[in-house]
mmCIF file of C-alpha atoms and ligand atoms in Angstrom:
data_model
loop_
_atom_site.group_PDB
_atom_site.id
_atom_site.type_symbol
_atom_site.label_atom_id
_atom_site.label_comp_id
_atom_site.label_asym_id
_atom_site.label_seq_id
_atom_site.Cartn_x
_atom_site.Cartn_y
_atom_site.Cartn_z
ATOM 1 C CA MET A 1196 -0.160 -0.224 -0.259
ATOM 2 C CA LYS A 1197 2.910 2.270 0.973
ATOM 3 C CA LYS A 1198 4.579 1.620 -1.931
ATOM 4 C CA SER A 1199 2.372 2.344 -4.316
ATOM 5 C CA LEU A 1200 1.404 5.622 -2.950
ATOM 6 C CA LEU A 1201 4.664 6.607 -3.281
ATOM 7 C CA ALA A 1202 4.625 5.454 -6.877
ATOM 8 C CA THR A 1203 1.791 7.619 -7.450
ATOM 9 C CA GLY A 1204 3.547 10.397 -5.862
ATOM 10 C CA VAL A 1205 6.301 9.430 -8.949
ATOM 11 C CA VAL A 1206 3.599 10.086 -11.305
ATOM 12 C CA LEU A 1207 1.935 12.666 -10.324
ATOM 13 C CA VAL A 1208 5.683 14.565 -10.195
ATOM 14 C CA LEU A 1209 6.741 13.756 -13.489
ATOM 15 C CA GLY A 1210 3.380 14.032 -14.862
ATOM 16 C CA ALA A 1211 3.259 17.929 -13.775
ATOM 17 C CA GLY A 1212 5.310 19.168 -16.528
ATOM 18 C CA PHE A 1213 5.450 22.843 -17.191
ATOM 19 C CA ALA A 1214 3.588 22.533 -14.295
ATOM 20 C CA ALA A 1215 6.503 21.085 -11.784
ATOM 21 C CA SER A 1216 6.826 23.962 -9.340
ATOM 22 C CA ALA A 1217 10.485 23.935 -8.176
ATOM 23 C CA VAL A 1218 10.887 26.950 -10.184
ATOM 24 C CA ALA A 1219 8.362 28.910 -8.447
ATOM 25 C CA GLN A 1220 10.982 30.804 -6.442
ATOM 26 C CA VAL A 1221 13.058 31.721 -9.580
ATOM 27 C CA LYS A 1222 13.453 35.313 -11.598
ATOM 28 C CA PRO A 1223 11.389 35.070 -14.887
ATOM 29 C CA GLU A 1224 14.843 36.370 -16.203
ATOM 30 C CA VAL A 1225 16.949 34.028 -14.569
ATOM 31 C CA LEU A 1226 14.916 31.020 -15.914
ATOM 32 C CA VAL A 1227 15.360 32.448 -19.520
ATOM 33 C CA LYS A 1228 18.933 32.523 -18.836
ATOM 34 C CA GLN A 1229 18.818 29.008 -17.569
ATOM 35 C CA ARG A 1230 17.016 27.778 -20.842
ATOM 36 C CA GLN A 1231 18.893 29.342 -23.375
ATOM 37 C CA ALA A 1232 21.889 27.874 -21.708
ATOM 38 C CA ALA A 1233 20.368 24.155 -21.853
ATOM 39 C CA MET A 1234 19.645 24.528 -25.723
ATOM 40 C CA THR A 1235 23.803 26.336 -25.816
ATOM 41 C CA LEU A 1236 24.904 23.073 -24.136
ATOM 42 C CA GLN A 1237 22.357 20.994 -26.390
ATOM 43 C CA GLY A 1238 24.247 22.346 -29.514
ATOM 44 C CA LYS A 1239 27.570 22.080 -28.079
ATOM 45 C CA TYR A 1240 26.639 18.109 -27.972
ATOM 46 C CA LEU A 1241 25.022 17.049 -30.404
ATOM 47 C CA GLY A 1242 27.409 19.673 -32.730
ATOM 48 C CA PRO A 1243 30.170 17.185 -32.574
ATOM 49 C CA ILE A 1244 28.197 14.010 -33.358
ATOM 50 C CA GLY A 1245 26.660 15.273 -36.886
ATOM 51 C CA GLY A 1246 30.389 16.262 -37.427
ATOM 52 C CA MET A 1247 31.306 12.697 -37.392
ATOM 53 C CA LEU A 1248 28.822 11.749 -39.015
ATOM 54 C CA LYS A 1249 29.353 13.893 -41.730
ATOM 55 C CA GLY A 1250 33.336 12.920 -41.583
ATOM 56 C CA ASN A 1251 34.482 16.058 -40.570
ATOM 57 C CA ILE A 1252 35.831 14.779 -37.643
ATOM 58 C CA PRO A 1253 36.736 11.243 -37.397
ATOM 59 C CA TYR A 1254 34.343 8.567 -35.910
ATOM 60 C CA ASN A 1255 34.577 7.947 -32.283
ATOM 61 C CA ALA A 1256 32.281 6.005 -29.782
ATOM 62 C CA ASP A 1257 33.297 6.902 -27.143
ATOM 63 C CA THR A 1258 32.976 10.471 -27.652
ATOM 64 C CA VAL A 1259 29.510 9.649 -29.449
ATOM 65 C CA ALA A 1260 28.508 7.616 -26.355
ATOM 66 C CA ILE A 1261 29.675 11.000 -24.004
ATOM 67 C CA ASN A 1262 27.577 13.164 -26.344
ATOM 68 C CA ALA A 1263 24.923 11.716 -26.468
ATOM 69 C CA THR A 1264 24.239 10.539 -22.716
ATOM 70 C CA PHE A 1265 24.738 14.252 -21.878
ATOM 71 C CA LEU A 1266 22.296 15.340 -25.164
ATOM 72 C CA GLU A 1267 20.073 13.083 -23.410
ATOM 73 C CA ASN A 1268 19.639 14.666 -20.151
ATOM 74 C CA LEU A 1269 19.940 18.415 -21.316
ATOM 75 C CA ALA A 1270 16.931 17.569 -23.813
ATOM 76 C CA ARG A 1271 15.133 17.173 -20.576
ATOM 77 C CA MET A 1272 16.342 20.624 -18.843
ATOM 78 C CA PRO A 1273 14.371 23.491 -20.702
ATOM 79 C CA TRP A 1274 10.919 23.094 -20.374
ATOM 80 C CA ASP A 1275 10.517 23.923 -16.754
ATOM 81 C CA GLY A 1276 12.070 27.175 -17.611
ATOM 82 C CA PHE A 1277 9.678 27.876 -19.755
ATOM 83 C CA ALA A 1278 7.226 28.987 -17.494
ATOM 84 C CA GLU A 1279 4.356 31.136 -17.244
ATOM 85 C CA SER A 1280 5.835 33.999 -15.722
ATOM 86 C CA THR A 1281 8.292 34.447 -18.062
ATOM 87 C CA ARG A 1282 6.170 35.542 -20.861
ATOM 88 C CA GLY A 1283 6.642 38.940 -20.482
ATOM 89 C CA GLU A 1284 10.675 38.577 -21.052
ATOM 90 C CA LYS A 1285 12.701 39.362 -24.072
ATOM 91 C CA SER A 1286 13.446 35.903 -25.585
ATOM 92 C CA ALA A 1287 13.526 34.615 -29.199
ATOM 93 C CA THR A 1288 10.759 32.224 -28.076
ATOM 94 C CA LYS A 1289 7.470 33.518 -29.992
ATOM 95 C CA PRO A 1290 4.382 33.350 -27.998
ATOM 96 C CA GLU A 1291 3.547 30.405 -29.390
ATOM 97 C CA ALA A 1292 4.853 28.485 -27.192
ATOM 98 C CA PHE A 1293 2.647 29.530 -24.745
ATOM 99 C CA THR A 1294 -0.468 29.794 -26.114
ATOM 100 C CA ASP A 1295 -0.054 26.810 -27.822
ATOM 101 C CA ALA A 1296 1.498 24.872 -24.756
ATOM 102 C CA ALA A 1297 0.545 21.822 -25.359
ATOM 103 C CA LYS A 1298 2.001 21.558 -29.022
ATOM 104 C CA PHE A 1299 4.764 22.878 -27.596
ATOM 105 C CA ARG A 1300 5.120 19.990 -24.953
ATOM 106 C CA ALA A 1301 4.462 17.587 -27.755
ATOM 107 C CA ALA A 1302 7.616 19.117 -29.434
ATOM 108 C CA ALA A 1303 9.440 19.316 -26.365
ATOM 109 C CA ASP A 1304 8.801 15.007 -25.845
ATOM 110 C CA MET A 1305 9.582 14.406 -29.520
ATOM 111 C CA LEU A 1306 13.157 15.717 -28.933
ATOM 112 C CA GLU A 1307 13.246 13.346 -25.581
ATOM 113 C CA ALA A 1308 12.011 10.493 -27.267
ATOM 114 C CA GLU A 1309 14.618 10.642 -30.067
ATOM 115 C CA THR A 1310 17.583 11.966 -27.914
ATOM 116 C CA ALA A 1311 16.686 8.868 -25.533
ATOM 117 C CA LYS A 1312 17.102 6.009 -28.739
ATOM 118 C CA LEU A 1313 20.150 8.374 -29.696
ATOM 119 C CA GLY A 1314 21.603 7.757 -26.290
ATOM 120 C CA ALA A 1315 21.234 3.973 -26.362
ATOM 121 C CA ALA A 1316 22.073 3.106 -29.640
ATOM 122 C CA ALA A 1317 25.335 5.402 -28.845
ATOM 123 C CA ARG A 1318 25.852 3.619 -25.423
ATOM 124 C CA ALA A 1319 25.779 -0.003 -27.334
ATOM 125 C CA LYS A 1320 28.306 1.461 -29.654
ATOM 126 C CA ASN A 1321 26.028 0.761 -32.621
ATOM 127 C CA GLU A 1322 27.001 2.969 -35.018
ATOM 128 C CA ALA A 1323 24.573 2.216 -37.365
ATOM 129 C CA GLY A 1324 22.057 2.492 -34.985
ATOM 130 C CA VAL A 1325 22.975 6.080 -34.366
ATOM 131 C CA ARG A 1326 23.538 7.261 -37.671
ATOM 132 C CA ALA A 1327 19.513 5.932 -37.880
ATOM 133 C CA SER A 1328 18.234 7.874 -34.986
ATOM 134 C CA PHE A 1329 20.739 11.078 -35.389
ATOM 135 C CA GLY A 1330 18.252 12.740 -38.340
ATOM 136 C CA GLY A 1331 15.380 12.455 -35.479
ATOM 137 C CA VAL A 1332 16.955 14.090 -33.120
ATOM 138 C CA ALA A 1333 18.414 16.888 -35.224
ATOM 139 C CA LYS A 1334 14.436 17.226 -37.294
ATOM 140 C CA SER A 1335 13.074 17.645 -33.645
ATOM 141 C CA CYS A 1336 15.303 20.601 -32.956
ATOM 142 C CA GLY A 1337 14.908 21.709 -36.181
ATOM 143 C CA SER A 1338 11.214 21.359 -36.514
ATOM 144 C CA CYS A 1339 10.476 22.730 -33.168
ATOM 145 C CA HIS A 1340 12.663 26.471 -33.961
ATOM 146 C CA ASP A 1341 10.678 26.759 -36.992
ATOM 147 C CA ALA A 1342 7.526 26.542 -35.135
ATOM 148 C CA TYR A 1343 8.400 28.967 -31.504
ATOM 149 C CA ARG A 1344 11.671 30.311 -32.052
ATOM 150 C CA VAL A 1345 11.867 33.729 -33.348
ATOM 151 C CA LYS A 1346 13.862 33.627 -36.818
ATOM 152 C CA GLN A 1347 18.178 34.325 -35.889
HETATM 153 C C1 HEC B 950 10.424 22.290 -27.814
HETATM 154 C C2 HEC B 950 11.093 22.970 -28.892
HETATM 155 C C3 HEC B 950 12.348 22.961 -28.948
HETATM 156 C C4 HEC B 950 13.533 21.910 -29.291
HETATM 157 C C5 HEC B 950 12.781 20.469 -29.236
HETATM 158 C C6 HEC B 950 14.681 22.582 -29.193
HETATM 159 N N1 HEC B 950 14.868 24.402 -29.156
HETATM 160 FE FE1 HEC B 950 16.120 25.107 -29.330
HETATM 161 N N2 HEC B 950 15.270 26.732 -28.818
HETATM 162 C C7 HEC B 950 13.680 26.538 -28.416
HETATM 163 C C8 HEC B 950 13.345 27.877 -28.378
HETATM 164 C C9 HEC B 950 11.964 28.867 -28.141
HETATM 165 C C10 HEC B 950 14.539 28.817 -28.412
HETATM 166 C C11 HEC B 950 14.629 30.506 -27.848
HETATM 167 C C12 HEC B 950 14.770 30.482 -26.918
HETATM 168 C C13 HEC B 950 14.593 31.435 -25.512
HETATM 169 O O1 HEC B 950 15.217 32.393 -26.410
HETATM 170 O O2 HEC B 950 13.794 31.714 -24.874
HETATM 171 C C14 HEC B 950 15.374 28.000 -28.167
HETATM 172 C C15 HEC B 950 16.865 28.338 -28.635
HETATM 173 C C16 HEC B 950 17.370 27.498 -28.919
HETATM 174 C C17 HEC B 950 19.180 27.710 -28.869
HETATM 175 C C18 HEC B 950 19.873 29.543 -29.130
HETATM 176 C C19 HEC B 950 20.343 29.463 -27.077
HETATM 177 C C20 HEC B 950 20.282 30.910 -26.722
HETATM 178 O O3 HEC B 950 21.610 31.175 -25.492
HETATM 179 O O4 HEC B 950 19.541 32.172 -26.980
HETATM 180 C C21 HEC B 950 20.301 27.389 -29.135
HETATM 181 C C22 HEC B 950 21.508 27.021 -29.429
HETATM 182 C C23 HEC B 950 19.464 25.812 -29.701
HETATM 183 N N3 HEC B 950 17.787 25.751 -29.073
HETATM 184 C C24 HEC B 950 19.645 24.603 -30.058
HETATM 185 C C25 HEC B 950 18.546 23.084 -29.795
HETATM 186 C C26 HEC B 950 19.708 22.142 -29.759
HETATM 187 C C27 HEC B 950 20.489 21.662 -30.378
HETATM 188 C C28 HEC B 950 18.256 21.225 -30.239
HETATM 189 C C29 HEC B 950 17.826 20.042 -30.226
HETATM 190 C C30 HEC B 950 19.210 19.134 -29.806
HETATM 191 C C31 HEC B 950 17.162 22.589 -29.637
HETATM 192 N N4 HEC B 950 17.248 23.231 -29.530
HETATM 193 C C32 HEC B 950 15.876 21.779 -29.440
HETATM 194 C C33 HEC B 950 12.877 25.375 -28.681
HETATM 195 C C34 HEC B 950 13.332 24.360 -28.520
#
C-alpha cells in the first residue's frame, strides 16, 4: 500500500510537466537565461556527433556515447524554464510556445524520445543505430525552432 502510494506520487511529480513548481521561486529573467543555457549545451553536444557522421571529424564511439548521453539528459532540462512567468521577458521564444502549450510540450516530448533512442544506440556503440537516430534528433530541434523560436 505504502509502496503504491509512493509510486503514484512519482507519477504525479513527473506528469506535472511545465507546472512542476521547482521553478516557482526563480526570477523569470533567470529562467530565460537557464533555458537558453540548456539549449546552448544541447548544441554543444549535438554538433560533434553531426560532424562525425558527416565525416568532418573521425568517428569516435566513446565520444559519441558521452555526448549523446549528455544530450539525452539536457533534452529534459529546458522545459520548466518556459514557465508562464516568463511570458513578458525578452527572448527568442515566440508567444505560440505559451498559447499552444500542448503542442510545444509535444515537440519537447519528441526531442526527449529521439535523444533517448540516440543515447541507447550510442552507449551500445552501435554506429548504424546512431546514424539511424541522429536525423530524428536534428529534426526535433529544427521543427520546434521553426514553430516556436524567432528566426535568427
Ligand atoms: C520544444 C522546442 C524546442 C526544441 C525541441 C529545441 N529547441 Fe532550441 N530553442 C527553442 C526555443 C523556444 C528557443 C529560444 C529560447 C529563448 O530565447 O527563450 C531555443 C533556443 C535555442 C538556442 C539558442 C540559445 C540561446 O543562447 O539563446 C540553441 C543553441 C538551441 N535552441 C539549440 C537546440 C538544439 C541543438 C536542439 C535539439 C537537440 C533544440 N534546440 C531543441 C525551442 C526548442
